[in-house]
Coordinates of C-alpha atoms and ligand atoms in Angstrom, one line a residue:
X232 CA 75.8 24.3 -6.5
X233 CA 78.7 21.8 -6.3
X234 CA 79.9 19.2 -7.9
X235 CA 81.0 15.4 -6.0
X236 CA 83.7 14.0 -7.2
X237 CA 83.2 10.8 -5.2
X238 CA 80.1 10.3 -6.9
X239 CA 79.1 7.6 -9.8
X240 CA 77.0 10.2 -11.6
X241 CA 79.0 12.2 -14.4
X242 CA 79.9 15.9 -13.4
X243 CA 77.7 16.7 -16.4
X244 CA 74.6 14.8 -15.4
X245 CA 75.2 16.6 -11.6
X246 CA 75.3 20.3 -13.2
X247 CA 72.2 19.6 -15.3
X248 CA 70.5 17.9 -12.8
X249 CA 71.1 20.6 -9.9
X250 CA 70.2 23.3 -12.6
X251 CA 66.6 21.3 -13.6
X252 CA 65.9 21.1 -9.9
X253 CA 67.0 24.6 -9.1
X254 CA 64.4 26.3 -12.4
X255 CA 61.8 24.0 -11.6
X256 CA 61.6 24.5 -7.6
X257 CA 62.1 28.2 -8.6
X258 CA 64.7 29.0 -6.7
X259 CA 66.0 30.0 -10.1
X260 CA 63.3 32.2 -11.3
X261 CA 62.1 33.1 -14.9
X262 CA 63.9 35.6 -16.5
X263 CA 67.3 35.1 -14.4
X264 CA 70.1 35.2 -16.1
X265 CA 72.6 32.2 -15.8
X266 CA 76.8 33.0 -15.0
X267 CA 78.2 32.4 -18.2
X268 CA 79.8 28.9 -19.0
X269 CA 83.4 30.9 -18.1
X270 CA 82.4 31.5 -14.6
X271 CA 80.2 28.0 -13.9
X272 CA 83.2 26.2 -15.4
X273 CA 86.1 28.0 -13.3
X274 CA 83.6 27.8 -9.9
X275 CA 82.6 24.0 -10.0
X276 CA 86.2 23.1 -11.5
X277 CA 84.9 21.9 -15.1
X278 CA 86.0 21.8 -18.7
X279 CA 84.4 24.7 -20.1
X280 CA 83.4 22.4 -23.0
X281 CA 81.3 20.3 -20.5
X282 CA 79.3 23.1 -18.9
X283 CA 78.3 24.2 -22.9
X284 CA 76.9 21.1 -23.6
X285 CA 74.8 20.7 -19.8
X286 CA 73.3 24.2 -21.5
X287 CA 72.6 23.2 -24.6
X288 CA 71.0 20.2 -23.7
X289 CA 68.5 22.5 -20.8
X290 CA 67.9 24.5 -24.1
X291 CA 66.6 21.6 -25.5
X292 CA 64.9 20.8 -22.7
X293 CA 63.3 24.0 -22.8
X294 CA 64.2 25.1 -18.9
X295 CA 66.5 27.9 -20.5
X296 CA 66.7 30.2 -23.4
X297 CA 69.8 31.7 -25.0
X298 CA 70.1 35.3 -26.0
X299 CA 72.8 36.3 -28.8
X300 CA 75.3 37.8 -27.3
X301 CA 74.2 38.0 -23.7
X302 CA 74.2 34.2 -22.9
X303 CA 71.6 32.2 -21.1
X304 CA 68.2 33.0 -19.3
X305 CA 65.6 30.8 -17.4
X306 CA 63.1 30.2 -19.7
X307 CA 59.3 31.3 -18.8
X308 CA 58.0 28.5 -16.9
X309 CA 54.3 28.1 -15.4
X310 CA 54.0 29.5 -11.9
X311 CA 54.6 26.9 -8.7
X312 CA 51.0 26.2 -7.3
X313 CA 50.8 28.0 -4.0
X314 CA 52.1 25.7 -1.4
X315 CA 49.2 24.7 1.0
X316 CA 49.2 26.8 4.0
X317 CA 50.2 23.8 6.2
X318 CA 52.0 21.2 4.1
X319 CA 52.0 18.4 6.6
X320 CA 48.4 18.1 6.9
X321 CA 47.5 18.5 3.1
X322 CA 46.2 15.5 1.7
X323 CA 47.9 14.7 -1.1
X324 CA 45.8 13.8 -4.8
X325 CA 44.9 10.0 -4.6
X326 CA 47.2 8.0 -6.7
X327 CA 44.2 6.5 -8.6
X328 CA 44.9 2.4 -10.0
X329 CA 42.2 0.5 -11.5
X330 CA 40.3 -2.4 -10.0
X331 CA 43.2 -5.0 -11.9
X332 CA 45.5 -3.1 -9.9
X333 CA 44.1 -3.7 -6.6
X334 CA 43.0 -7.3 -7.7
X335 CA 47.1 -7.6 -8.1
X336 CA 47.8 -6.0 -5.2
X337 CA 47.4 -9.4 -3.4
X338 CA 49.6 -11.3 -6.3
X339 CA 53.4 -11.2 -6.1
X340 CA 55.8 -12.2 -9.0
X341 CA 57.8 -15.0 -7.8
X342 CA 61.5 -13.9 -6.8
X343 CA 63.8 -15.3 -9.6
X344 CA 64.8 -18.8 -9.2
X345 CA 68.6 -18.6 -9.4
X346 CA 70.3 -22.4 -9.2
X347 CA 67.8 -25.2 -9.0
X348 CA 67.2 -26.6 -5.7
X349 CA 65.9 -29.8 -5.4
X350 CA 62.2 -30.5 -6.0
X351 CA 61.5 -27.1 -7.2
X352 CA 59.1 -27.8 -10.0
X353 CA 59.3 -27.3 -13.7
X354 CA 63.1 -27.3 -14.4
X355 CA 64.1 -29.4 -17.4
X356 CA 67.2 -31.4 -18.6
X357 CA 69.3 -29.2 -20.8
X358 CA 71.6 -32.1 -21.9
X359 CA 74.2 -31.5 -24.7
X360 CA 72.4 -33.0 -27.7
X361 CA 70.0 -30.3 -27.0
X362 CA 72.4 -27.3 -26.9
X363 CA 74.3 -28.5 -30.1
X364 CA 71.1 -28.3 -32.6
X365 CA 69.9 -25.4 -30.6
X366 CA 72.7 -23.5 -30.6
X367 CA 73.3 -24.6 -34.6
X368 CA 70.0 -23.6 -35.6
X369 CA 70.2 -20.6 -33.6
X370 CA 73.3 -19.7 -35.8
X371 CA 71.7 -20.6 -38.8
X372 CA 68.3 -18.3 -38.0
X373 CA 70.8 -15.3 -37.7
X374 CA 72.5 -15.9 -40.4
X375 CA 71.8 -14.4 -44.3
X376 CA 70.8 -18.0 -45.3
X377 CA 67.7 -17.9 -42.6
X378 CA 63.7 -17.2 -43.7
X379 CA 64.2 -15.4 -40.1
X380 CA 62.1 -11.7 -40.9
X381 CA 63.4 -9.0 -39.5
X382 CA 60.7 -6.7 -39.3
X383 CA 57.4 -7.3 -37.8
X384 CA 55.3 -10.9 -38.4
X385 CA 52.0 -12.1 -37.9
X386 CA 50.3 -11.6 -34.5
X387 CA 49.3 -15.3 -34.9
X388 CA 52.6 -16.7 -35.8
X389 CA 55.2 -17.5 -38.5
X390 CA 53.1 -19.4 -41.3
X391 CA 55.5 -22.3 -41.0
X392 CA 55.5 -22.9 -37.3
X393 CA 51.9 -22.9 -37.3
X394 CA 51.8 -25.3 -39.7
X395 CA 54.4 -27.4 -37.8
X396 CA 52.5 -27.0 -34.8
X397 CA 49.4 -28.6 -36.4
X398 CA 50.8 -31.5 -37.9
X399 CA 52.4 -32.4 -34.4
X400 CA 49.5 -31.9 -32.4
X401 CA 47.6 -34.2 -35.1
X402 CA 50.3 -36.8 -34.7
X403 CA 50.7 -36.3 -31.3
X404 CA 47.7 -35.2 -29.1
X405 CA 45.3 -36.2 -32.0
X406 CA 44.5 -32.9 -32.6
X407 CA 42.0 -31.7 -35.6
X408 CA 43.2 -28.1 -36.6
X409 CA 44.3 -26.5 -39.6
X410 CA 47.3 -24.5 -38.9
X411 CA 45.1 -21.4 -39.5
X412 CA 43.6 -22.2 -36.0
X413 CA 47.2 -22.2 -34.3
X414 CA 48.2 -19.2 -32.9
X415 CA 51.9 -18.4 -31.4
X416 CA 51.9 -17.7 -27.4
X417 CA 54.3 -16.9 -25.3
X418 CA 53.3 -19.8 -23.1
X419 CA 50.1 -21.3 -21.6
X420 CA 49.9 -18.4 -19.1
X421 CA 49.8 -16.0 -21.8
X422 CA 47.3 -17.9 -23.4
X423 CA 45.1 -18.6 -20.8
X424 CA 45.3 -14.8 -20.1
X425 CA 43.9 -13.8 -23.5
X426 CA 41.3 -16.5 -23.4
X427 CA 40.0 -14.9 -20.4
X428 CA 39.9 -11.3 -21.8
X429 CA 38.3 -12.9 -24.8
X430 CA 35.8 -14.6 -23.1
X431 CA 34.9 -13.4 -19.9
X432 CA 33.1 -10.5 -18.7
X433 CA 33.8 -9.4 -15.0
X434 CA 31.5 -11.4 -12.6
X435 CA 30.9 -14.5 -15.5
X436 CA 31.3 -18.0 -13.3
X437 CA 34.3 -20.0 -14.5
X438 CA 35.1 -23.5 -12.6
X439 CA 38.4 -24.4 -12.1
X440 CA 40.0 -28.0 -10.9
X441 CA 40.3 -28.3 -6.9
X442 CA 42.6 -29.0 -6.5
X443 CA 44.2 -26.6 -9.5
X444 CA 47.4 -24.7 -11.1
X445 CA 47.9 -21.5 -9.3
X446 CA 48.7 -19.1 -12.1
X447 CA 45.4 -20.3 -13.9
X448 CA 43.1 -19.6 -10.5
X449 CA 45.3 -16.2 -10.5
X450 CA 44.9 -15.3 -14.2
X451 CA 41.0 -15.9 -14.1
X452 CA 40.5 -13.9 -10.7
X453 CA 42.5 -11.1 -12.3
X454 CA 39.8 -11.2 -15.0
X455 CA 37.4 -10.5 -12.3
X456 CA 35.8 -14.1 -12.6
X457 CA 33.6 -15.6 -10.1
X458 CA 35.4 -18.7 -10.0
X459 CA 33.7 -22.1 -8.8
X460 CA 36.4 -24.9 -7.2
X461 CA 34.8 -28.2 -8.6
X462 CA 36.2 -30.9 -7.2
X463 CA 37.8 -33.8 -9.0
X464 CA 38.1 -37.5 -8.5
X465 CA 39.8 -40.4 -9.5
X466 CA 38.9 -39.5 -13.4
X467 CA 39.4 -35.8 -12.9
X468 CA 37.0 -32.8 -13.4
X469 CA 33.5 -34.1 -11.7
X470 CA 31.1 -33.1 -14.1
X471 CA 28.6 -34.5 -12.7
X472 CA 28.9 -33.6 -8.8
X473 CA 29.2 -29.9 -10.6
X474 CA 25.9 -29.7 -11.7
X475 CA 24.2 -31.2 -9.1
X476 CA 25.3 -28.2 -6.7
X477 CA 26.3 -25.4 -9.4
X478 CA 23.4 -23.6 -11.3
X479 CA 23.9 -21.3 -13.4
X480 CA 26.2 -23.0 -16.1
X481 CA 29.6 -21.4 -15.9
X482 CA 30.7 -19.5 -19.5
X483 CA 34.0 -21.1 -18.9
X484 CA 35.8 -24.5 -17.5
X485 CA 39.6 -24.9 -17.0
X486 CA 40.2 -28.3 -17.2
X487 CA 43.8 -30.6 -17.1
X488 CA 42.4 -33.9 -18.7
X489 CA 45.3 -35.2 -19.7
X490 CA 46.8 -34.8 -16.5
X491 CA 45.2 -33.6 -13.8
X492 CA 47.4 -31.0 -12.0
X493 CA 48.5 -31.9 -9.2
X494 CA 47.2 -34.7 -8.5
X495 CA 47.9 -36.7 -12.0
X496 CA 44.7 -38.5 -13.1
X497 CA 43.6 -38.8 -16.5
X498 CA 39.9 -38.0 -17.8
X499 CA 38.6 -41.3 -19.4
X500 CA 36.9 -40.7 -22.9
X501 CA 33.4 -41.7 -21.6
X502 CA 34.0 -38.2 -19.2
X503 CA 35.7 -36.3 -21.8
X504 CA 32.4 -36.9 -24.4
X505 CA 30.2 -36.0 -21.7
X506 CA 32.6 -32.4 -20.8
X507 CA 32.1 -31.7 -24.5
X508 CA 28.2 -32.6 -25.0
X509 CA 27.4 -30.7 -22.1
X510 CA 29.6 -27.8 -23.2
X511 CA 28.0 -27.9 -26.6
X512 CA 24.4 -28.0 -25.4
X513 CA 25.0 -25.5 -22.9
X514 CA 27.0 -23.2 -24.4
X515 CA 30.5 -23.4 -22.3
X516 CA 34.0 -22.6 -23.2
X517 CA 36.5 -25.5 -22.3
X518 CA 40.3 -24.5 -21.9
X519 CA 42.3 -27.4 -22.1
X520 CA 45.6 -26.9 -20.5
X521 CA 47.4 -29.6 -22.6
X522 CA 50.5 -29.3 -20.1
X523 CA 53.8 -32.5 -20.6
X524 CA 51.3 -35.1 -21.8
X525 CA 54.1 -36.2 -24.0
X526 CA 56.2 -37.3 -21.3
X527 CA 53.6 -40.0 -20.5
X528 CA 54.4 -43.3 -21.6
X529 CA 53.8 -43.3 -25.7
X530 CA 50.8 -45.1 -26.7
X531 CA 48.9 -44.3 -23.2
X532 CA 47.7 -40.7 -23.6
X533 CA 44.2 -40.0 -24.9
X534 CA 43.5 -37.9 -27.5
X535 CA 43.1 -34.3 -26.6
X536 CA 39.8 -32.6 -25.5
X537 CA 40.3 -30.4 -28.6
X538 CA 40.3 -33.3 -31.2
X539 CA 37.0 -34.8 -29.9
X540 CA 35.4 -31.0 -29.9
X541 CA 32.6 -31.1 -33.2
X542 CA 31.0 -28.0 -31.6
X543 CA 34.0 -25.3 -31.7
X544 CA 33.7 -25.2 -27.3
X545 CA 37.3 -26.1 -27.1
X546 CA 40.4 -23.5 -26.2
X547 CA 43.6 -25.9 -26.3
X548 CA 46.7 -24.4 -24.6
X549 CA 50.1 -26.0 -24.9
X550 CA 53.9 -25.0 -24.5
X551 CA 57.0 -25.6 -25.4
X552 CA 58.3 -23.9 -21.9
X553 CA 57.7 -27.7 -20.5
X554 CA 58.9 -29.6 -23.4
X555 CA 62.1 -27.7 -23.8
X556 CA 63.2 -25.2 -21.1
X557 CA 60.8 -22.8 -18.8
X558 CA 62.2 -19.5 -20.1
X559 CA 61.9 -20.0 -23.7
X560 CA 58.3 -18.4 -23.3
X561 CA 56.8 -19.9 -26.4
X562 CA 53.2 -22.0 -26.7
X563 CA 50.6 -22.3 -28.7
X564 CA 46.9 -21.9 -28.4
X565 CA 44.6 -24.2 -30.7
X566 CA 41.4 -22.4 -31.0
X567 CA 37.9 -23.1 -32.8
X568 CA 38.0 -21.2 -36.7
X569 CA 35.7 -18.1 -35.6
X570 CA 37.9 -17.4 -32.4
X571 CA 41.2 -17.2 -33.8
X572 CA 40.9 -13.7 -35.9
X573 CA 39.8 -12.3 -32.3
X574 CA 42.7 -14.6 -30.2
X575 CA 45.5 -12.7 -32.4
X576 CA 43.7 -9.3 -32.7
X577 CA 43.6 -9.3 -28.7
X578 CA 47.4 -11.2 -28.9
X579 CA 49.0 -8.2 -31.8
X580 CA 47.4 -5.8 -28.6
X581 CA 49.4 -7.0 -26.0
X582 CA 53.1 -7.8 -27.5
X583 CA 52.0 -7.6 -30.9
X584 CA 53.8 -11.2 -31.6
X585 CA 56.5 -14.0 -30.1
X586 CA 60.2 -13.2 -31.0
X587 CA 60.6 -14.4 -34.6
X588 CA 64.3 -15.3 -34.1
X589 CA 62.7 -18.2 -31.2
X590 CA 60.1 -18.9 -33.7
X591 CA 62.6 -19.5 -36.6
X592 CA 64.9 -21.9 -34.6
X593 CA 61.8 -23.5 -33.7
X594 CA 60.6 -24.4 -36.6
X595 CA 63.4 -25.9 -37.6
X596 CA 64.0 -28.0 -34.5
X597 CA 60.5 -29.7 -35.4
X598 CA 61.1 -30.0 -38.8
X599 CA 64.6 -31.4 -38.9
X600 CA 63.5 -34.0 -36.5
X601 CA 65.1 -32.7 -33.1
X602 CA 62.1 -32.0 -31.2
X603 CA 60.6 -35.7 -31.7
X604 CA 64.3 -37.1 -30.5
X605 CA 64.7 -34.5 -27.9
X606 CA 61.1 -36.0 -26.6
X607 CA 62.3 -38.9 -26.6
X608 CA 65.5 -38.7 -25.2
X609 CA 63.7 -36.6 -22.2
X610 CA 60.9 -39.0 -21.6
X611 CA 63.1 -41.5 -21.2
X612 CA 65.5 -39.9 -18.7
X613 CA 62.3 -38.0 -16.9
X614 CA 60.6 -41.5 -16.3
X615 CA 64.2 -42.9 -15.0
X616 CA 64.2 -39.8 -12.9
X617 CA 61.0 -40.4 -11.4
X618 CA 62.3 -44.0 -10.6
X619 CA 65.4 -42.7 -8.4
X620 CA 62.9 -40.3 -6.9
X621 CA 60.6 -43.1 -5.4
X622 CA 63.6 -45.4 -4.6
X623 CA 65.0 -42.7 -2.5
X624 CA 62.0 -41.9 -0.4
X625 CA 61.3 -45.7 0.1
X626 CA 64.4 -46.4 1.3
X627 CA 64.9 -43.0 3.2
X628 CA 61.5 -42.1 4.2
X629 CA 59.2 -44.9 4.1
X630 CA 55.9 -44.0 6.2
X631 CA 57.0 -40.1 6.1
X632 CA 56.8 -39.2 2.6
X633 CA 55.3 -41.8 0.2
X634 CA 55.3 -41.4 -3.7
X635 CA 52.5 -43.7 -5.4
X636 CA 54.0 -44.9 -8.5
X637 CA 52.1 -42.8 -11.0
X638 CA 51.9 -41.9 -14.9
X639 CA 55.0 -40.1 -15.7
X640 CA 55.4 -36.4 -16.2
X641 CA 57.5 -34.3 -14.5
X642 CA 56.2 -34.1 -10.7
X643 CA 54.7 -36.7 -8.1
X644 CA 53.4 -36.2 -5.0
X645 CA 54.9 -37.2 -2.0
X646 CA 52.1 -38.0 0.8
X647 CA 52.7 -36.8 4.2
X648 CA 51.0 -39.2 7.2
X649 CA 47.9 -37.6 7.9
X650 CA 47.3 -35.3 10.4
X651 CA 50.6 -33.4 9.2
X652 CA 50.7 -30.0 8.0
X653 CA 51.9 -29.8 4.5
X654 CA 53.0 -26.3 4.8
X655 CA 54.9 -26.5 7.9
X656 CA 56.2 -29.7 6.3
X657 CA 57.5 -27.7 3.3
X658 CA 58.7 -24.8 5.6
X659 CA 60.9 -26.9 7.4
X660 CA 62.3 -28.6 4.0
X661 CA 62.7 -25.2 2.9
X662 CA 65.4 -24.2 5.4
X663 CA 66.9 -27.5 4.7
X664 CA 67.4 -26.1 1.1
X665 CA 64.8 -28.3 -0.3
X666 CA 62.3 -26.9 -2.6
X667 CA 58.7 -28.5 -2.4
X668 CA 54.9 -26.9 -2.9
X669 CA 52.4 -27.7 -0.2
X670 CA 49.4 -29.6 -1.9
X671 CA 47.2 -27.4 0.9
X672 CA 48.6 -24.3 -1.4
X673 CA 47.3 -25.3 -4.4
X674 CA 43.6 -26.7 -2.5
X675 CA 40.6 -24.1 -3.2
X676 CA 37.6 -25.8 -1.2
X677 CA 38.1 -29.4 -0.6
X678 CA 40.1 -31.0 1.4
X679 CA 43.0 -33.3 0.5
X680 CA 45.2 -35.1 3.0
X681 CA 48.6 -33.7 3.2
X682 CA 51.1 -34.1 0.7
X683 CA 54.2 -31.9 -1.1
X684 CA 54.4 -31.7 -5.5
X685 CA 58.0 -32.8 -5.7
X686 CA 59.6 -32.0 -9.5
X687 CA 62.0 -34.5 -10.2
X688 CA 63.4 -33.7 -14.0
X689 CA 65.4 -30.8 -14.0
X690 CA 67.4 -32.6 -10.7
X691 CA 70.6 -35.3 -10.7
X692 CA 69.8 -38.4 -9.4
X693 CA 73.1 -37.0 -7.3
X694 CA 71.6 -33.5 -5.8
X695 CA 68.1 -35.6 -5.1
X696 CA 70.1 -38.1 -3.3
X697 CA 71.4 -35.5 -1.1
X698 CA 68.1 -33.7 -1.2
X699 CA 66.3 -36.7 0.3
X700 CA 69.4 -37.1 2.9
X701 CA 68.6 -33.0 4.4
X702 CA 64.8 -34.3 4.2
X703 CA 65.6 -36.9 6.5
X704 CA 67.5 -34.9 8.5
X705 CA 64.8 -32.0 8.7
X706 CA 61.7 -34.1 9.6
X707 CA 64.1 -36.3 12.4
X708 CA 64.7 -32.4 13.3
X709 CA 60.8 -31.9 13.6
X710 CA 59.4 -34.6 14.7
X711 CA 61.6 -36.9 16.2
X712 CA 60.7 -40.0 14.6
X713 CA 61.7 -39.9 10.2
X714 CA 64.4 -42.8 10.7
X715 CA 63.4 -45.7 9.0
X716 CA 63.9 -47.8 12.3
X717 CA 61.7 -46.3 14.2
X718 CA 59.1 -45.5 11.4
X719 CA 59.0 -49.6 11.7
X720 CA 59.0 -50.2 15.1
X721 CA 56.3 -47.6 15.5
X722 CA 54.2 -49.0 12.2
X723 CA 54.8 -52.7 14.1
X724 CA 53.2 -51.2 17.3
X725 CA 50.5 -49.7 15.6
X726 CA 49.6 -53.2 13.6
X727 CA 50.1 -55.0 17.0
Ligands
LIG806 C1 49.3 -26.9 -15.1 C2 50.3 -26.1 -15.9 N1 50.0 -25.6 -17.0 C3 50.9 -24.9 -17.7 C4 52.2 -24.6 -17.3 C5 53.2 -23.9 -18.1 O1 52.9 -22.6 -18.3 P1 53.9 -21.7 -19.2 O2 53.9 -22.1 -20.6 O3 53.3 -20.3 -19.0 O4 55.3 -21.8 -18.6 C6 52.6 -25.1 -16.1 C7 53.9 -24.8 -15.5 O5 54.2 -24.8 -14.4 C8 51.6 -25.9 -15.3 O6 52.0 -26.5 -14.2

């Protein structure tokens, strides 16, 4: 036994480490007695103080016993099981994981996403209006004058940001809940993952939108879904070129009406009543992912799925991770009255609740008025955003990468010419430092012609400039032929 000087680990954490390892490999047998602290201090060159408390805490342990007056033993342990009589070959005991484990196997968290890089989707505007009342109210929550509790809440949610909650979505997305129908999530992925352990048994059909959000098509093939791409169309969702080919009824659609992601379109009314009668007839549970309809130009969005729903069929999902920042991790479900006991019993099981110091401040943000300006300081600045964006790439990249002026939000799509490959498009972009998602990547069935989901909001109209400069670059790189000039010459030769 010895001790490193050179290493990190304490002296005191090497002895009782080296001891543990020594009793439990039994090369320190039962019974043994151990050199008294005297001796194991003067031979590994310790305070004699330290080697008492490295035994103490193995008495604790229970790998050795004391003995008045004749100091310390190994304590009894259970015999080593005979070593197989040829290791090496000895299989060792599977390592069992459930089927969810090997369902994740093929899912990776995404590394960390340090700095943004321009297009990378989903980053906001953190602007100093915003950090001023945020960081006020934040004060305020933590301090004696705050209805911030400090012990445990309810699963669903504080009272009064449920309520809050309510009264926007009815003002706002022309929602029809009482605030006893809201519950608290940590964001639409968290709620979209308890819908689907609410609802779903494994092998139940659920469509999804092709082309569709990732993490949704993820979260519902964790739940061991069958899932059914249905394609959509100008007006989103195709009911009706779904049931013409899909029989059985699915027991659950996930739908983007207000904005289909990626590719932007909004379900008319006439397709949303029909969703909701068919749903209702058939017996089908709608999640409506609700996601930045309130960056859309006011007084253009439709009402939500959920406020048209007279049959209980609709599962609303929103978040405040778009609206404010991606990391705040706080949404909200809206769900019909008989599924919202069983939505928080299933929520208190998995985190028991959202941080009540987040849920404090935001409350007050929404009631003191800051979330409505914030809003609509943001959709103002993302739409202007989305403006430079399409400037740039008409004046940069005309014929290489076109952005059709769309509703607002906080991505467009930049259309590649066809016959390109939107991956290797975004692969080359990539090692020009520019972040973009391959439309191919988020495809389930049908096909699409190529194009890469640009997210324009949490950039500078500065770093996209530059951005859209390295694209330039990069495609002239790989193809030979993303200069504007001979773009034109070539479109002129084409037309001739
Ligand atoms: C379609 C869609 N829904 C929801 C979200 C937000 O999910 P969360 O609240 O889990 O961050 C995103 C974010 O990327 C999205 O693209």
């Amino acid at each position: 036994m010895s001790i490193d000087r050179a290493s990190p680990t304490p002296p005191s954490r090497q002895l009782a480490e080296a001891l543990r390892q020594s009793i439990s490999e039994g090369r320190l047998p039962s019974g043994v007695r151990l050199p008294s602290s005297r001796v194991l201090a003067a031979e590994l060159g310790l305070a004699r103080s330290t080697v008492v408390t490295v035994l103490e805490q193995l008495t604790t342990e229970g790998f050795i016993v004391p003995r008045r007056g004749s100091g310390y033993f190994v304590a009894p342990l259970p015999p080593a099981a005979p070593k197989p009589a040829n290791e090496a070959t000895a299989a060792a005991p599977p390592r069992l994981l459930s089927r969810h484990a090997a369902l994740l196997r093929e899912l990776r968290p995404p590394p960390p996403r340090g700095s943004p890089r321009p297009f990378e989707l989903g980053y906001a505007e953190i602007d100093g209006r915003f950090m001023t009342s945020w960081k006020r109210l934040a004060s305020r929550a933590l301090s004696g004058r705050s209805r911030l509790p400090w012990f445990y809440g309810d699963a669903s949610g504080e009272p009064a940001l449920r309520r809050a909650v309510a009264d926007y979505l009815a003002a706002a997305r022309g929602a029809r809940c009482r605030p006893e129908q809201v519950v608290l999530t940590n964001g639409t992925q968290q709620g979209l993952s308890l819908a689907a352990r609410l609802l779903l048994d494994p092998g139940d059909a659920a469509w999804v939108e092709d082309p569709c959000y990732r993490s949704a098509y993820d979260i519902l093939r964790a739940a061991e879904a069958r899932l059914m791409p249905v394609p959509v169309d100008e007006h989103g969702l195709d009911l009706a070129s779904a049931q013409a080919v899909r029989n059985p009824a699915p027991r659950l659609v996930y739908t983007t009406p207000s904005r289909q992601y990626p590719l932007g379109m909004t379900m008319p009314l006439p397709r949303r009543i029909a969703l909701l009668e068919w749903a209702a007839r058939v017996g089908v549970w709608i999640v409506e992912d609700d996601y930045e309809s309130e960056f859309q130009p006011q007084g253009r969005t439709l009402p939500a799925l959920q406020g048209l729903d007279r049959a209980g069929r609709v599962i609303y999902l929103g978040t405040f991770s778009k609206l404010l920042f991606p990391s705040l991790r706080l949404g909200y479900a809206v769900l019909p009255e008989d599924l919202a006991e069983p939505f928080a019993a299933a929520r208190h099981l998995v985190d028991r609740q959202s941080s009540a110091l987040l849920q404090t401040i935001m409350t007050d943000f929404i009631v003191e008025g800051h979330f409505a300006r914030h809003l609509k300081r943001m959709r103002a600045l993302y739409a202007e955003r989305q403006g430079w964006l399409i400037d740039l790439l008409s004046r940069r990249l005309k014929g290489v990468l076109e952005v059709r002026p769309t509703e607002r939000g906080m991505y467009a799509i930049g259309w590649l010419p066809r016959g390109w490959s939107d991956v290797a498009a975004a692969r080359a972009l990539a090692a020009a430092d520019v972040a973009t998602v391959p439309l191919s990547s988020l495809t389930l069935a049908t096909p699409r012609p190529p194009g890469l989901v640009l997210g324009y909001t949490g950039h500078s109209p500065a770093a996209m400039a530059r951005a859209v400069e390295r694209m330039a670059a990069a495609f002239e790189r790989e193809t030979g032929l993303a200069t504007r000039q001979e773009l034109e010459l070539r479109q002129d030769h084409l037309s001739a």
